[in-house]
CSV table of C-alpha atoms in Angstrom, one decimal:
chain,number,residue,atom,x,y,z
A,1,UNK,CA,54.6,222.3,93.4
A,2,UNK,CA,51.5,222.6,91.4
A,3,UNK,CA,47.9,223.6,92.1
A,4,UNK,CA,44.4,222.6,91.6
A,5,UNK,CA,40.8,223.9,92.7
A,6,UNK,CA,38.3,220.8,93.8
A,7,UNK,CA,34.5,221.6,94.3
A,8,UNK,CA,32.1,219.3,96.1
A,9,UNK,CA,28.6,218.4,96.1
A,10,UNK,CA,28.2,221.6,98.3
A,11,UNK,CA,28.7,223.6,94.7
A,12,UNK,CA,24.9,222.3,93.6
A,13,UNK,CA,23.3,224.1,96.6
A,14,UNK,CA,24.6,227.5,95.9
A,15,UNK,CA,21.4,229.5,96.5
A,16,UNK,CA,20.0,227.3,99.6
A,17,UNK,CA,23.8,228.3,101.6
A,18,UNK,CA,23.3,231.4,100.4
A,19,UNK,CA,19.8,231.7,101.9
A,20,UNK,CA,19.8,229.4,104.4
A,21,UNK,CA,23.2,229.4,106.7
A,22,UNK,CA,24.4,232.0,109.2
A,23,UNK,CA,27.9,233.9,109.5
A,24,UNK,CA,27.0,234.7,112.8
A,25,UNK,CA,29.1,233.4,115.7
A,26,UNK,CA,27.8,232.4,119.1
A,27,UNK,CA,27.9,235.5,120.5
A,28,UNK,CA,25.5,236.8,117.8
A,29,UNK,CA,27.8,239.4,115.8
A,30,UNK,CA,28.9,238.5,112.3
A,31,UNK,CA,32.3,238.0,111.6
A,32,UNK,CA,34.4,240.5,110.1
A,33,UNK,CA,35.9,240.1,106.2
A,34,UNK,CA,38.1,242.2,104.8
A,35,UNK,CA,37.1,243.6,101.6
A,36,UNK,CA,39.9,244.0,98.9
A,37,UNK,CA,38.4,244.1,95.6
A,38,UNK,CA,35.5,246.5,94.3
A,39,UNK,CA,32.1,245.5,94.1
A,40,UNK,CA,29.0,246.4,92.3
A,41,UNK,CA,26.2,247.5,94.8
A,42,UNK,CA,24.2,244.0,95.1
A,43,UNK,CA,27.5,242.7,95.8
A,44,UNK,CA,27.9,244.9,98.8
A,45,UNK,CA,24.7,244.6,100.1
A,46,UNK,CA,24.6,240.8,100.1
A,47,UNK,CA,28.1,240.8,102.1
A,48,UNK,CA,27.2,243.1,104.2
A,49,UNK,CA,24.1,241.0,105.2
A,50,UNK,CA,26.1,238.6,106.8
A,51,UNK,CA,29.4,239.9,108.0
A,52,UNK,CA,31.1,243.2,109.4
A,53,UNK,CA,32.8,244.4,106.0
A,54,UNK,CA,36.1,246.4,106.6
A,55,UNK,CA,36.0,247.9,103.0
A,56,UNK,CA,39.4,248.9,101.5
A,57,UNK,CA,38.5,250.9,98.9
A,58,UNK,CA,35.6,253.2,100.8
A,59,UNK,CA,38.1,254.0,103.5
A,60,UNK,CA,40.2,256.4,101.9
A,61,UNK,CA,42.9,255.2,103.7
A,62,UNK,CA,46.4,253.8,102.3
A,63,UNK,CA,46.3,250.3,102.2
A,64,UNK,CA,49.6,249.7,105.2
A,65,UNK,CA,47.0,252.2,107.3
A,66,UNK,CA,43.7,250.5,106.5
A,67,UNK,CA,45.2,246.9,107.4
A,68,UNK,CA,46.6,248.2,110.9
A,69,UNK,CA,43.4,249.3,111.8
A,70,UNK,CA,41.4,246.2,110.4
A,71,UNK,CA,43.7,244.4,112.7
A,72,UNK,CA,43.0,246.7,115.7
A,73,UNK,CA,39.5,246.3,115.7
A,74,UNK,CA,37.5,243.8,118.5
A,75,UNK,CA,36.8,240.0,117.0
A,76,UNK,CA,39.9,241.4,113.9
A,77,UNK,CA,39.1,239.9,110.3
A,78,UNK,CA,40.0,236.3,109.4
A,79,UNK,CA,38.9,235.9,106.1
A,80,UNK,CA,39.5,238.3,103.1
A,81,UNK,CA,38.5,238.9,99.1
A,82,UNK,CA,40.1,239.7,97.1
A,83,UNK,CA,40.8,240.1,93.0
A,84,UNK,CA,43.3,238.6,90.1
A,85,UNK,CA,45.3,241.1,89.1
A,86,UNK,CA,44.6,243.4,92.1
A,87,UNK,CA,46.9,245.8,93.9
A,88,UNK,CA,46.8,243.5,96.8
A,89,UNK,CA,48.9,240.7,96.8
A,90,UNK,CA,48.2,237.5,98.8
A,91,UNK,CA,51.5,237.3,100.5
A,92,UNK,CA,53.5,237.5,104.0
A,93,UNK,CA,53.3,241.1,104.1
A,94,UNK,CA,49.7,240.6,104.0
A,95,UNK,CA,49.8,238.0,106.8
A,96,UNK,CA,52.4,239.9,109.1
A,97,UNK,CA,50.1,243.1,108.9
A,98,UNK,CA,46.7,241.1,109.8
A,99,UNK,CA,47.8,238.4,111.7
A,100,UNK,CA,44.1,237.1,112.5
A,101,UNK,CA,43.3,236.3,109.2
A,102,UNK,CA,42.7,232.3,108.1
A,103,UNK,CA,40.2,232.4,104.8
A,104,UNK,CA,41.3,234.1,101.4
A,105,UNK,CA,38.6,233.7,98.5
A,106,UNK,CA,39.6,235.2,95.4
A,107,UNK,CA,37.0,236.4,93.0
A,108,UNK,CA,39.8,235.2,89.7
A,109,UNK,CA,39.9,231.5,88.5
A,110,UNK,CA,43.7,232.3,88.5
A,111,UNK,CA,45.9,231.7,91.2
A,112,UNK,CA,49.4,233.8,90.5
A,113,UNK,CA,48.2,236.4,93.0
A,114,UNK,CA,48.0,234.2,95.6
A,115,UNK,CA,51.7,232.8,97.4
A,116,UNK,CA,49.9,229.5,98.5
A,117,UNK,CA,52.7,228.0,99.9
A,118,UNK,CA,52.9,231.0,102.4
A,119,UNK,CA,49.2,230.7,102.5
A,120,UNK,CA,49.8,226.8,103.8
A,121,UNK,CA,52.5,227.7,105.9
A,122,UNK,CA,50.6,229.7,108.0
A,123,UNK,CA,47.3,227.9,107.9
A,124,UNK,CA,45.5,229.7,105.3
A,125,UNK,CA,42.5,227.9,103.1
A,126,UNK,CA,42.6,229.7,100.0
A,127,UNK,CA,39.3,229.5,97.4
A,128,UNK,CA,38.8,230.4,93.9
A,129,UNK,CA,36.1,231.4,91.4
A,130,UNK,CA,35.8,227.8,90.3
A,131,UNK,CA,33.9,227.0,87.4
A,132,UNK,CA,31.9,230.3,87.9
A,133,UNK,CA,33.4,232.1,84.7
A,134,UNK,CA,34.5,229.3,82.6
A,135,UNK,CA,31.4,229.0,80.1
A,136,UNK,CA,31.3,232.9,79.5
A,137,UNK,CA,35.1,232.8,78.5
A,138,UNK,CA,34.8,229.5,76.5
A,139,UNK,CA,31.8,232.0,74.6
A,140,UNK,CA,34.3,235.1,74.5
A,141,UNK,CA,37.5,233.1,72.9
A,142,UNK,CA,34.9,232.1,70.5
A,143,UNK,CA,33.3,235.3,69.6
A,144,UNK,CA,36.9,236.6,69.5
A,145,UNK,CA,38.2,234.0,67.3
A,146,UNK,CA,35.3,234.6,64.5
A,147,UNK,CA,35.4,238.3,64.8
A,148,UNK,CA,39.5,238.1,63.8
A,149,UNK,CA,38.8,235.3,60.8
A,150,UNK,CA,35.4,237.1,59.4
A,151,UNK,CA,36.9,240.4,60.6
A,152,UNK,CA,33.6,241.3,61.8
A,153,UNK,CA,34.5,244.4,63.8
A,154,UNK,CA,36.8,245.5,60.6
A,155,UNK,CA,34.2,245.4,58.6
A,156,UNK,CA,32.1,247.2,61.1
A,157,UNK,CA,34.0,249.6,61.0
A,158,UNK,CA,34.4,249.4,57.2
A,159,UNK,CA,30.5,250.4,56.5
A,160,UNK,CA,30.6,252.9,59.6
A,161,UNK,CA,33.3,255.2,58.0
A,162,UNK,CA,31.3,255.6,54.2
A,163,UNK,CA,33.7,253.7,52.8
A,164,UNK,CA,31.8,250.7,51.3
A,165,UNK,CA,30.3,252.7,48.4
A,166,UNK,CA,34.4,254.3,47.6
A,167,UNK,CA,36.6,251.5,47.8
A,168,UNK,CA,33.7,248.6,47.0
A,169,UNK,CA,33.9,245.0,49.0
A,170,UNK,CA,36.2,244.9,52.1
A,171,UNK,CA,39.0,242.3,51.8
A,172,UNK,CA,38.1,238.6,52.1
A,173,UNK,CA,38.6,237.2,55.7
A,174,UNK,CA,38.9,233.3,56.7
A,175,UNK,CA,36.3,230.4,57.7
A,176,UNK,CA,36.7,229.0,60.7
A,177,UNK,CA,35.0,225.7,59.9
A,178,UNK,CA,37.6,223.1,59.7
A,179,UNK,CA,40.6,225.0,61.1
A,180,UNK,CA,43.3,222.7,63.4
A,181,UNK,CA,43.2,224.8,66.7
A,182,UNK,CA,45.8,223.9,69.5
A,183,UNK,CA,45.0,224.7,73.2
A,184,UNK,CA,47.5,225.6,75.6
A,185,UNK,CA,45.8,224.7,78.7
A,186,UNK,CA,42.9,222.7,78.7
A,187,UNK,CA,41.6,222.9,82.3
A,188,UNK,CA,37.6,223.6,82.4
A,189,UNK,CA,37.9,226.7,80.1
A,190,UNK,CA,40.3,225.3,77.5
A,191,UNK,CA,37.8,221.9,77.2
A,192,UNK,CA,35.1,224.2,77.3
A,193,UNK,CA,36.6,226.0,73.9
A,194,UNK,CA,37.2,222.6,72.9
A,195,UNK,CA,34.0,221.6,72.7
A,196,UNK,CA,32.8,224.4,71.5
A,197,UNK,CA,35.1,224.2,68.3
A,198,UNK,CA,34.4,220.9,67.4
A,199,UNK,CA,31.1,222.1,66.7
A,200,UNK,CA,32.6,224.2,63.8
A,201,UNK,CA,34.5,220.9,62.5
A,202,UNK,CA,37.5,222.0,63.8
A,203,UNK,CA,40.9,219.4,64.5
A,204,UNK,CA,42.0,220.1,68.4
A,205,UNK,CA,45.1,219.4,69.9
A,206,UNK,CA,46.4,220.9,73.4
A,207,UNK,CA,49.4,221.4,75.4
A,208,UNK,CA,48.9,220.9,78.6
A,209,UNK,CA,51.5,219.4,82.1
A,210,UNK,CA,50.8,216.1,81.1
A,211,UNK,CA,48.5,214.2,78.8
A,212,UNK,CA,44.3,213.8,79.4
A,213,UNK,CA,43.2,210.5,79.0
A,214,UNK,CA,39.9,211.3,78.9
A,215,UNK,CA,39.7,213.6,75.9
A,216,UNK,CA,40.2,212.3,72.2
A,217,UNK,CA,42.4,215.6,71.4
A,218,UNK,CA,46.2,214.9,70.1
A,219,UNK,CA,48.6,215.8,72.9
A,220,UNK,CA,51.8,217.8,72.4
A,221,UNK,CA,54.5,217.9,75.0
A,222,UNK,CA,56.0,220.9,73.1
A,223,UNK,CA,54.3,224.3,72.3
A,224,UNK,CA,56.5,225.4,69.5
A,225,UNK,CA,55.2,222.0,67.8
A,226,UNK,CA,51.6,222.5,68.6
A,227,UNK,CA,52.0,225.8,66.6
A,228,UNK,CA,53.2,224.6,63.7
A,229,UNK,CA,50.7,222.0,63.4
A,230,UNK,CA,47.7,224.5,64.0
A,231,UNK,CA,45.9,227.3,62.0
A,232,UNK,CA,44.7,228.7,65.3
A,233,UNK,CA,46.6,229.0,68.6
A,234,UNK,CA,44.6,229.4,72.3
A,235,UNK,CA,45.8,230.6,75.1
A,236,UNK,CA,44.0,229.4,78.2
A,237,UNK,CA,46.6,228.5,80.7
A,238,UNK,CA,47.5,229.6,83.9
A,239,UNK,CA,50.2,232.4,84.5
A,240,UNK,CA,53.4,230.7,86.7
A,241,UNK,CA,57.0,230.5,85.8
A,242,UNK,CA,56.2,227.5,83.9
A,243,UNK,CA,53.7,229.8,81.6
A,244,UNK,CA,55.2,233.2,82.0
A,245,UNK,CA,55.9,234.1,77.7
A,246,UNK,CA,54.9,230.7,76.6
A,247,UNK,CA,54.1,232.0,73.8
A,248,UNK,CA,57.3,233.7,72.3
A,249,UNK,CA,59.1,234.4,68.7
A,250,UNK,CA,59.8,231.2,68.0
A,251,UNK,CA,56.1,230.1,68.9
A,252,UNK,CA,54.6,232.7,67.1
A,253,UNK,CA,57.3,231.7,63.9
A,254,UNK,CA,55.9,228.4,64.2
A,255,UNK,CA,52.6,229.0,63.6
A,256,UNK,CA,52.7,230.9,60.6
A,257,UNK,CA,52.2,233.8,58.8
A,258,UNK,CA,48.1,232.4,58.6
A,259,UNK,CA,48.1,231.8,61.8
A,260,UNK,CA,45.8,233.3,64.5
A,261,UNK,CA,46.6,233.9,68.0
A,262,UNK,CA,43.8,233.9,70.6
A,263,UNK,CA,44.3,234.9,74.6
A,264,UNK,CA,41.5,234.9,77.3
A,265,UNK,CA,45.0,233.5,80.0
A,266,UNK,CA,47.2,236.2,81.3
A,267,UNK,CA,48.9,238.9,79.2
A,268,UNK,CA,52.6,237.7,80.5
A,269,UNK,CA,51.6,234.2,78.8
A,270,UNK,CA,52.8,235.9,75.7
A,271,UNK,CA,55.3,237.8,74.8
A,272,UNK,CA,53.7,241.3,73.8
A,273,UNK,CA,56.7,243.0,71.8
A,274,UNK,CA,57.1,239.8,69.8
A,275,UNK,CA,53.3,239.4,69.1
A,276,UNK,CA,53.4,243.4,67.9
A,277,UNK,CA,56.7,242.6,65.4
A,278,UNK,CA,55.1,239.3,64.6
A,279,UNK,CA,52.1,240.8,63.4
A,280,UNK,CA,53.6,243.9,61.8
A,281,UNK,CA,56.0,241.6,59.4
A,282,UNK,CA,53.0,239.6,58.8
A,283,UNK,CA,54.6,236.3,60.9
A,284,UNK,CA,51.2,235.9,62.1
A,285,UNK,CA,47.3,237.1,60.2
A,286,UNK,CA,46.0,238.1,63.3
A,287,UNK,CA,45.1,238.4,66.8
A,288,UNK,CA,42.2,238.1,69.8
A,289,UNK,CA,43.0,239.8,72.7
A,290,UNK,CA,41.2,240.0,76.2
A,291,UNK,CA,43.9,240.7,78.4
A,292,UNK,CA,47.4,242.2,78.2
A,293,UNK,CA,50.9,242.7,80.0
A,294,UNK,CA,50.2,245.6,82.3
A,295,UNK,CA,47.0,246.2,81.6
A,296,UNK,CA,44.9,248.3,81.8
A,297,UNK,CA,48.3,249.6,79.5
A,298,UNK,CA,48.3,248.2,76.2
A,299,UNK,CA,51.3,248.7,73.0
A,300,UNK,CA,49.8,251.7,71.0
A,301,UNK,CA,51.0,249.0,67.7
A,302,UNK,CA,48.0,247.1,68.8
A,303,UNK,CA,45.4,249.8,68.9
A,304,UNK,CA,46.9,251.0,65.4
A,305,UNK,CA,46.4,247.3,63.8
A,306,UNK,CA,42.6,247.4,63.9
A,307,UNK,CA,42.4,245.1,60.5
A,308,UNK,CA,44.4,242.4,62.1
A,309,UNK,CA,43.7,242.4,66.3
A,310,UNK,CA,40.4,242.5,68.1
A,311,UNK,CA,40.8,243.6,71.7
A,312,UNK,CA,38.3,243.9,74.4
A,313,UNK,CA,39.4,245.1,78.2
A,314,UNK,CA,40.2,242.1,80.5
A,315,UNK,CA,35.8,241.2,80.4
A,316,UNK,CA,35.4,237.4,79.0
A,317,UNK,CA,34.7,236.7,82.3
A,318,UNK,CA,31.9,239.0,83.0
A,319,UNK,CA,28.4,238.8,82.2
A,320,UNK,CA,25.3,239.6,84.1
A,321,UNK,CA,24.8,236.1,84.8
A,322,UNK,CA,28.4,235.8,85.8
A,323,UNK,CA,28.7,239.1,88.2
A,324,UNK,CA,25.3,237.4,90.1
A,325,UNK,CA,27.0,233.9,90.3
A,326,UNK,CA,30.1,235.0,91.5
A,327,UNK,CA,28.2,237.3,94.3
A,328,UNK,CA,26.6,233.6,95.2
A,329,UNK,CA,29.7,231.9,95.0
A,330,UNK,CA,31.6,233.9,96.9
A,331,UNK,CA,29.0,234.2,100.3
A,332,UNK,CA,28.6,230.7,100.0
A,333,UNK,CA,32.6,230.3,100.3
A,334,UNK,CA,32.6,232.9,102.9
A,335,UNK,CA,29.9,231.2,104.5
A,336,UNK,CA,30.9,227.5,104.5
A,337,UNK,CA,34.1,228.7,106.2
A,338,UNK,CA,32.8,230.4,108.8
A,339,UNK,CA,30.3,227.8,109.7
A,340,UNK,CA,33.9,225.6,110.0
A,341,UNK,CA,32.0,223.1,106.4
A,342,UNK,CA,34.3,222.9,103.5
A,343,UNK,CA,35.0,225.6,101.2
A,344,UNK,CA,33.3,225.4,98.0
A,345,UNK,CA,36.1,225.6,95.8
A,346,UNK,CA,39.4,225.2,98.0
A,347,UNK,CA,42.7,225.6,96.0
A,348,UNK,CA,45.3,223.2,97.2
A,349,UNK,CA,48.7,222.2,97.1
A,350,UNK,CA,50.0,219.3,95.1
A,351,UNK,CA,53.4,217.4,95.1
């Protein structure tokens, strides 16, 4: 099985569902949502505007406790939201313990939280983040990318410490004009990187499930082979079994010891302790990392390899335009299926 998100012409009046249609049933009261995830006060207010929020994280409660009682209550939730890489799974459990429940929309672009075949088994519509985040992480991989090759932040850090005027110029870094860059993944982020590269002059290629006729990139069925023929490797896929340490030894072997490894996907799409023995015998230059295997954990090699990795905590998604879209987004989802309209963005279940 494999999954995809579709939005509709509903996503270009965001703001008008958002202002204009009413949660409310019939008999007046809103509907209740469980709340799974934090939010930032705006957030909270504009939810609980329009439903009855039943707010894990204010109750104080442990979660088996909080559930029972959500399920207890008169007119019991059935939608909920919830995060990527939350504590709370999407899952039977989750089901068995609130029964009532018929809407999940996820605030992550990524699904491997979610069981969705459990999910269509018991009649749950599941919705995503759509194409809320993917410009701002197209920006970050970027940002990331150049910061590695010039060693911006090195150097940074170079003129902080005093040490300009001792040691004289810092060590030459890399252009990125130019540079072959393979994608693994090119859904709306990895295009949107795409895109953005070319505008440097760089040569793209991309592994992907199967070829994209409409994009002019070279196609590589193979990972390992779309390492060795790139200076630059991106991670932007999806985290499944499929994806789960794409990016291994061998991969890392292939793309060379001037290679550069950028990854805005999952942590588990690499393979951390190779990536840290890979970069201190110098099988790789250098690294861009937004998100790690068990974060908010990270290997203390990293950290101690600040000439050759640039890390930032699990945030190329957020920005301040972002955090407000996603609030939008994410009423309007809640909205659309409470006012029994399609969702927004609905994940779904392909053969």
């Amino acid at each position: 099985m494999r999954f995809q998100w579709r939005g509709g012409a509903a996503a270009m009046s965001l703001s008008t569902m958002v202002a204009t249609s009413s949660a409310a049933p019939a008999s007046g009261k809103p509907p209740a949502i469980l709340l799974l995830r934090p939010v930032d006060p705006p957030f909270a207010v504009a939810l609980r505007e329009r439903f009855r929020v039943l707010d894990f994280l204010s109750s104080g409660e442990p979660l088996p406790a909080f559930l029972a009682a959500a399920a207890a209550v008169p007119d019991p939730p059935r939608a909920a939201v919830v995060m990527g890489g939350g504590a709370v799974r999407v899952d039977g459990v989750l089901f068995d313990a609130v029964p009532s429940l018929r809407c999940v929309v996820s605030t992550a672009a990524g699904i491997d939280h979610i069981d969705l075949p459990e999910c269509a088994r018991r009649g749950v519509v599941v919705a995503n983040s759509g194409k809320v985040y993917s410009a701002d992480v197209a920006d970050h991989a970027v940002g990331m990318l150049i910061d590695v090759m010039r060693r911006v932040s090195a150097a940074d850090r170079y003129v902080r410490r005093g040490l300009w005027p001792l040691q004289g110029d810092y060590p030459l870094g890399s252009k990125l004009s130019g540079k072959r860059v393979g994608i693994i993944g090119l859904g709306n982020i990895g295009s949107l990187i795409a895109k953005r590269l070319e505008a440097f002059g760089c040569v793209i290629s991309y592994n992907s499930r199967k070829p994209k006729d409409s994009v002019p990139y070279s196609y590589f069925a193979d990972v390992r082979a779309l390492a060795a023929d790139s200076d630059v490797l991106v991670v932007s896929c999806a985290l499944n079994k499929e994806t789960r340490r794409i990016v291994d030894g061998e991969v890392l072997d292939a793309l060379g010891p001037g290679g550069v490894l950028i990854n805005i996907g999952r942590g588990a799409n690499v393979d951390e302790a190779e990536l840290v023995r890979a970069l201190r015998e110098g099988r790789i230059a250098g690294a861009g990392l937004d998100v790690f295997d068990g974060e908010p954990k990270k290997p203390a090699a990293l950290v101690a390899m600040d000439d050759k990795v640039v890390m930032t905590p699990h945030v190329a998604v957020w920005t301040t335009e972002s955090r407000s879209d996603l609030r939008d987004h994410t009423v309007a989802n809640l909205e659309a299926f409470f006012s029994g309209e399609p969702l927004l963005t609905p994940v779904t279940m392909l053969p």
